[in-house]
Amino acid sequence: MSDPRAERTRDALRAALLAECAERPLAEVSVSAVVRRAGLGRATFYLHYVDLRALAVDACGEVADRAVDALHAWRGPVDPAAPPPALGAFLTDSADRAALHRALLAPGGGGPLGDLLHERLRARSRAERERAGAPHADTVASAVAAAFTGLFADWLHGLIDTDAETLAARTWRLLIALHRAPLDAPPGPADPHEA
């Protein structure tokens, strides 16, 4: 069971970090500035986080959860032409915190936020495929997590030049294709000696 006081303290530190990052790049934010804004002491900070990077990853953990939920927000038959509205909304909202996300998410999807996003998306995708009885749950889940994390990171870093809604539509079609890809080896060529 979590301690409500500890959770309030972590909430205050997360909010303070995000407020600081709204004013300056993460690399210019200090623990002193965060604790001052949160109205807490440095010792309290270090009771909860080993460093500022750990706090930043925790503050962005909600981003990973929202991304996973947005990608799984469809119901009924899957329509490649209609991404879940939550996916476009997620990408649009992410653009507002792009500077903080870029500090934790390297192009290609590396970095602490990339690792967290990949881990959570892979776990959810794998569980969904297993629940549905779909084959190759591990392979497809890894491909889906890697594709989305990489696309999201590259878009935030300006390597994909498009708006959030277009990216949502393209990403949705790509992820559906990954889910539907035939992964079993096709039959080999006919043996001419058997004819």
mmCIF file of C-alpha atoms in Angstrom:
data_model
loop_
_atom_site.group_PDB
_atom_site.id
_atom_site.type_symbol
_atom_site.label_atom_id
_atom_site.label_comp_id
_atom_site.label_asym_id
_atom_site.label_seq_id
_atom_site.Cartn_x
_atom_site.Cartn_y
_atom_site.Cartn_z
ATOM 1 C CA MET A 1 0.000 0.000 0.000
ATOM 2 C CA SER A 2 1.386 3.408 -0.949
ATOM 3 C CA ASP A 3 1.904 6.161 1.579
ATOM 4 C CA PRO A 4 -0.391 9.127 0.742
ATOM 5 C CA ARG A 5 2.117 11.647 2.121
ATOM 6 C CA ALA A 6 4.918 10.221 -0.007
ATOM 7 C CA GLU A 7 2.677 10.303 -3.074
ATOM 8 C CA ARG A 8 1.753 13.955 -2.403
ATOM 9 C CA THR A 9 5.461 14.767 -2.132
ATOM 10 C CA ARG A 10 6.216 13.003 -5.422
ATOM 11 C CA ASP A 11 3.250 14.798 -7.045
ATOM 12 C CA ALA A 12 4.642 18.138 -5.865
ATOM 13 C CA LEU A 13 8.109 17.316 -7.207
ATOM 14 C CA ARG A 14 6.732 16.137 -10.564
ATOM 15 C CA ALA A 15 4.612 19.279 -10.916
ATOM 16 C CA ALA A 16 7.558 21.488 -9.965
ATOM 17 C CA LEU A 17 9.800 19.818 -12.527
ATOM 18 C CA LEU A 18 7.232 20.210 -15.297
ATOM 19 C CA ALA A 19 6.755 23.873 -14.373
ATOM 20 C CA GLU A 20 10.515 24.429 -14.467
ATOM 21 C CA CYS A 21 10.766 22.696 -17.841
ATOM 22 C CA ALA A 22 8.051 24.957 -19.213
ATOM 23 C CA GLU A 23 10.463 27.845 -18.605
ATOM 24 C CA ARG A 24 13.837 26.308 -19.551
ATOM 25 C CA PRO A 25 15.349 23.125 -21.039
ATOM 26 C CA LEU A 26 15.720 20.161 -18.683
ATOM 27 C CA ALA A 27 19.519 20.407 -18.909
ATOM 28 C CA GLU A 28 19.285 23.857 -17.260
ATOM 29 C CA VAL A 29 16.985 22.763 -14.419
ATOM 30 C CA SER A 30 18.542 22.052 -11.037
ATOM 31 C CA VAL A 31 17.402 20.066 -8.027
ATOM 32 C CA SER A 32 17.544 23.328 -6.060
ATOM 33 C CA ALA A 33 15.078 25.009 -8.423
ATOM 34 C CA VAL A 34 12.704 22.047 -8.285
ATOM 35 C CA VAL A 35 12.645 21.768 -4.496
ATOM 36 C CA ARG A 36 12.326 25.530 -4.094
ATOM 37 C CA ARG A 37 9.309 25.549 -6.429
ATOM 38 C CA ALA A 38 7.805 22.511 -4.668
ATOM 39 C CA GLY A 39 8.367 24.060 -1.224
ATOM 40 C CA LEU A 40 10.448 21.086 -0.087
ATOM 41 C CA GLY A 41 14.007 20.469 1.033
ATOM 42 C CA ARG A 42 16.832 18.757 -0.860
ATOM 43 C CA ALA A 43 16.882 15.906 1.645
ATOM 44 C CA THR A 44 13.223 15.226 0.883
ATOM 45 C CA PHE A 45 14.018 15.146 -2.829
ATOM 46 C CA TYR A 46 16.732 12.534 -2.304
ATOM 47 C CA LEU A 47 14.429 10.384 -0.182
ATOM 48 C CA HIS A 48 12.307 9.893 -3.306
ATOM 49 C CA TYR A 49 14.682 10.193 -6.289
ATOM 50 C CA VAL A 50 18.348 9.437 -6.858
ATOM 51 C CA ASP A 51 18.701 12.373 -9.247
ATOM 52 C CA LEU A 52 16.836 14.839 -11.438
ATOM 53 C CA ARG A 53 16.762 12.414 -14.364
ATOM 54 C CA ALA A 54 14.897 9.839 -12.250
ATOM 55 C CA LEU A 55 12.318 12.479 -11.354
ATOM 56 C CA ALA A 56 11.970 13.468 -15.010
ATOM 57 C CA VAL A 57 11.348 9.860 -16.045
ATOM 58 C CA ASP A 58 8.757 9.525 -13.280
ATOM 59 C CA ALA A 59 7.105 12.768 -14.382
ATOM 60 C CA CYS A 60 6.925 11.398 -17.930
ATOM 61 C CA GLY A 61 5.689 7.959 -16.858
ATOM 62 C CA GLU A 62 2.184 9.254 -17.381
ATOM 63 C CA VAL A 63 3.135 9.894 -21.014
ATOM 64 C CA ALA A 64 3.963 6.229 -21.522
ATOM 65 C CA ASP A 65 0.694 5.145 -19.943
ATOM 66 C CA ARG A 66 -1.308 7.588 -22.063
ATOM 67 C CA ALA A 67 0.436 6.424 -25.245
ATOM 68 C CA VAL A 68 -0.322 2.785 -24.478
ATOM 69 C CA ASP A 69 -3.947 3.588 -23.667
ATOM 70 C CA ALA A 70 -4.317 5.710 -26.823
ATOM 71 C CA LEU A 71 -3.034 2.905 -29.033
ATOM 72 C CA HIS A 72 -5.486 0.470 -27.453
ATOM 73 C CA ALA A 73 -8.496 2.803 -27.392
ATOM 74 C CA TRP A 74 -10.364 1.151 -30.273
ATOM 75 C CA ARG A 75 -13.415 -1.057 -29.954
ATOM 76 C CA GLY A 76 -15.020 -3.397 -32.447
ATOM 77 C CA PRO A 77 -13.566 -4.197 -35.874
ATOM 78 C CA VAL A 78 -10.251 -2.502 -36.649
ATOM 79 C CA ASP A 79 -10.504 0.058 -39.446
ATOM 80 C CA PRO A 80 -7.097 1.006 -40.925
ATOM 81 C CA ALA A 81 -8.586 4.302 -42.120
ATOM 82 C CA ALA A 82 -9.813 5.338 -38.667
ATOM 83 C CA PRO A 83 -7.186 5.592 -35.918
ATOM 84 C CA PRO A 84 -8.573 5.907 -32.416
ATOM 85 C CA PRO A 85 -9.273 9.600 -31.696
ATOM 86 C CA ALA A 86 -7.262 9.154 -28.495
ATOM 87 C CA LEU A 87 -4.116 8.576 -30.575
ATOM 88 C CA GLY A 88 -4.381 11.921 -32.360
ATOM 89 C CA ALA A 89 -5.221 13.635 -29.071
ATOM 90 C CA PHE A 90 -2.195 12.034 -27.397
ATOM 91 C CA LEU A 91 0.158 13.215 -30.140
ATOM 92 C CA THR A 92 -1.320 16.726 -30.122
ATOM 93 C CA ASP A 93 -0.945 16.974 -26.330
ATOM 94 C CA SER A 94 2.608 15.592 -26.512
ATOM 95 C CA ALA A 95 3.651 18.430 -28.775
ATOM 96 C CA ASP A 96 2.959 20.806 -25.867
ATOM 97 C CA ARG A 97 5.640 19.090 -23.754
ATOM 98 C CA ALA A 98 7.955 18.274 -26.629
ATOM 99 C CA ALA A 99 11.013 19.921 -25.074
ATOM 100 C CA LEU A 100 10.831 17.787 -21.927
ATOM 101 C CA HIS A 101 10.072 14.630 -23.909
ATOM 102 C CA ARG A 102 12.998 15.259 -26.262
ATOM 103 C CA ALA A 103 15.316 15.525 -23.271
ATOM 104 C CA LEU A 104 14.321 11.989 -22.229
ATOM 105 C CA LEU A 105 13.633 10.417 -25.617
ATOM 106 C CA ALA A 106 16.433 10.254 -28.159
ATOM 107 C CA PRO A 107 15.841 10.048 -31.898
ATOM 108 C CA GLY A 108 15.045 6.457 -32.751
ATOM 109 C CA GLY A 109 13.417 5.879 -29.367
ATOM 110 C CA GLY A 110 16.351 5.524 -26.974
ATOM 111 C CA GLY A 111 16.674 7.185 -23.598
ATOM 112 C CA PRO A 112 14.786 6.715 -20.341
ATOM 113 C CA LEU A 113 11.374 7.689 -21.685
ATOM 114 C CA GLY A 114 11.919 5.559 -24.779
ATOM 115 C CA ASP A 115 12.837 2.549 -22.657
ATOM 116 C CA LEU A 116 9.780 3.048 -20.455
ATOM 117 C CA LEU A 117 7.438 3.527 -23.401
ATOM 118 C CA HIS A 118 8.820 0.452 -25.190
ATOM 119 C CA GLU A 119 8.534 -1.694 -22.063
ATOM 120 C CA ARG A 120 4.937 -0.718 -21.291
ATOM 121 C CA LEU A 121 3.715 -0.853 -24.875
ATOM 122 C CA ARG A 122 5.362 -4.229 -25.459
ATOM 123 C CA ALA A 123 3.775 -5.674 -22.309
ATOM 124 C CA ARG A 124 0.301 -4.406 -23.223
ATOM 125 C CA SER A 125 0.525 -5.526 -26.854
ATOM 126 C CA ARG A 126 1.764 -8.956 -25.835
ATOM 127 C CA ALA A 127 -1.041 -9.374 -23.285
ATOM 128 C CA GLU A 128 -3.675 -8.305 -25.844
ATOM 129 C CA ARG A 129 -2.391 -10.767 -28.455
ATOM 130 C CA GLU A 130 -2.226 -13.599 -25.942
ATOM 131 C CA ARG A 131 -5.744 -12.828 -24.738
ATOM 132 C CA ALA A 132 -6.983 -12.943 -28.347
ATOM 133 C CA GLY A 133 -5.091 -16.167 -29.063
ATOM 134 C CA ALA A 134 -3.077 -14.446 -31.830
ATOM 135 C CA PRO A 135 0.199 -16.139 -32.795
ATOM 136 C CA HIS A 136 3.704 -14.777 -32.311
ATOM 137 C CA ALA A 137 2.761 -12.514 -29.387
ATOM 138 C CA ASP A 138 6.383 -11.784 -28.429
ATOM 139 C CA THR A 139 7.543 -10.934 -31.942
ATOM 140 C CA VAL A 140 4.608 -8.710 -32.842
ATOM 141 C CA ALA A 141 4.600 -6.969 -29.449
ATOM 142 C CA SER A 142 8.289 -6.099 -29.824
ATOM 143 C CA ALA A 143 7.754 -4.837 -33.376
ATOM 144 C CA VAL A 144 4.764 -2.692 -32.376
ATOM 145 C CA ALA A 145 6.605 -1.206 -29.377
ATOM 146 C CA ALA A 146 9.751 -0.470 -31.371
ATOM 147 C CA ALA A 147 7.848 1.036 -34.305
ATOM 148 C CA PHE A 148 5.692 3.338 -32.212
ATOM 149 C CA THR A 149 8.509 4.424 -29.881
ATOM 150 C CA GLY A 150 10.792 5.191 -32.813
ATOM 151 C CA LEU A 151 8.138 7.079 -34.782
ATOM 152 C CA PHE A 152 7.091 9.104 -31.749
ATOM 153 C CA ALA A 153 10.689 10.004 -30.892
ATOM 154 C CA ASP A 154 11.633 10.931 -34.447
ATOM 155 C CA TRP A 155 8.501 13.072 -34.805
ATOM 156 C CA LEU A 156 9.236 14.946 -31.561
ATOM 157 C CA HIS A 157 12.793 15.552 -32.785
ATOM 158 C CA GLY A 158 11.551 16.941 -36.098
ATOM 159 C CA LEU A 159 12.761 14.017 -38.204
ATOM 160 C CA ILE A 160 9.223 13.314 -39.415
ATOM 161 C CA ASP A 161 7.669 16.464 -40.818
ATOM 162 C CA THR A 162 3.926 16.103 -40.399
ATOM 163 C CA ASP A 163 1.111 17.115 -38.075
ATOM 164 C CA ALA A 164 -0.234 15.001 -35.205
ATOM 165 C CA GLU A 165 -3.365 13.789 -37.009
ATOM 166 C CA THR A 166 -1.427 12.660 -40.089
ATOM 167 C CA LEU A 167 1.138 10.902 -37.932
ATOM 168 C CA ALA A 168 -1.667 9.186 -36.018
ATOM 169 C CA ALA A 169 -3.195 7.916 -39.267
ATOM 170 C CA ARG A 170 0.122 6.675 -40.672
ATOM 171 C CA THR A 171 1.165 5.087 -37.388
ATOM 172 C CA TRP A 172 -2.194 3.341 -37.035
ATOM 173 C CA ARG A 173 -1.960 1.789 -40.518
ATOM 174 C CA LEU A 174 1.609 0.683 -39.876
ATOM 175 C CA LEU A 175 0.778 -0.939 -36.540
ATOM 176 C CA ILE A 176 -2.215 -2.756 -38.046
ATOM 177 C CA ALA A 177 0.070 -4.058 -40.804
ATOM 178 C CA LEU A 178 2.481 -5.363 -38.163
ATOM 179 C CA HIS A 179 -0.353 -7.159 -36.391
ATOM 180 C CA ARG A 180 -1.566 -8.703 -39.648
ATOM 181 C CA ALA A 181 1.816 -9.605 -41.144
ATOM 182 C CA PRO A 182 2.177 -13.304 -41.989
ATOM 183 C CA LEU A 183 5.106 -14.390 -39.835
ATOM 184 C CA ASP A 184 5.142 -18.091 -40.567
ATOM 185 C CA ALA A 185 7.502 -19.125 -43.361
ATOM 186 C CA PRO A 186 5.666 -19.477 -46.670
ATOM 187 C CA PRO A 187 5.842 -22.870 -48.328
ATOM 188 C CA GLY A 188 9.050 -23.308 -50.312
ATOM 189 C CA PRO A 189 9.148 -23.498 -54.072
ATOM 190 C CA ALA A 190 7.729 -26.625 -55.592
ATOM 191 C CA ASP A 191 10.258 -29.405 -56.051
ATOM 192 C CA PRO A 192 10.490 -30.007 -59.821
ATOM 193 C CA HIS A 193 11.268 -33.695 -59.135
ATOM 194 C CA GLU A 194 7.852 -34.163 -57.531
ATOM 195 C CA ALA A 195 5.978 -33.072 -60.670
#
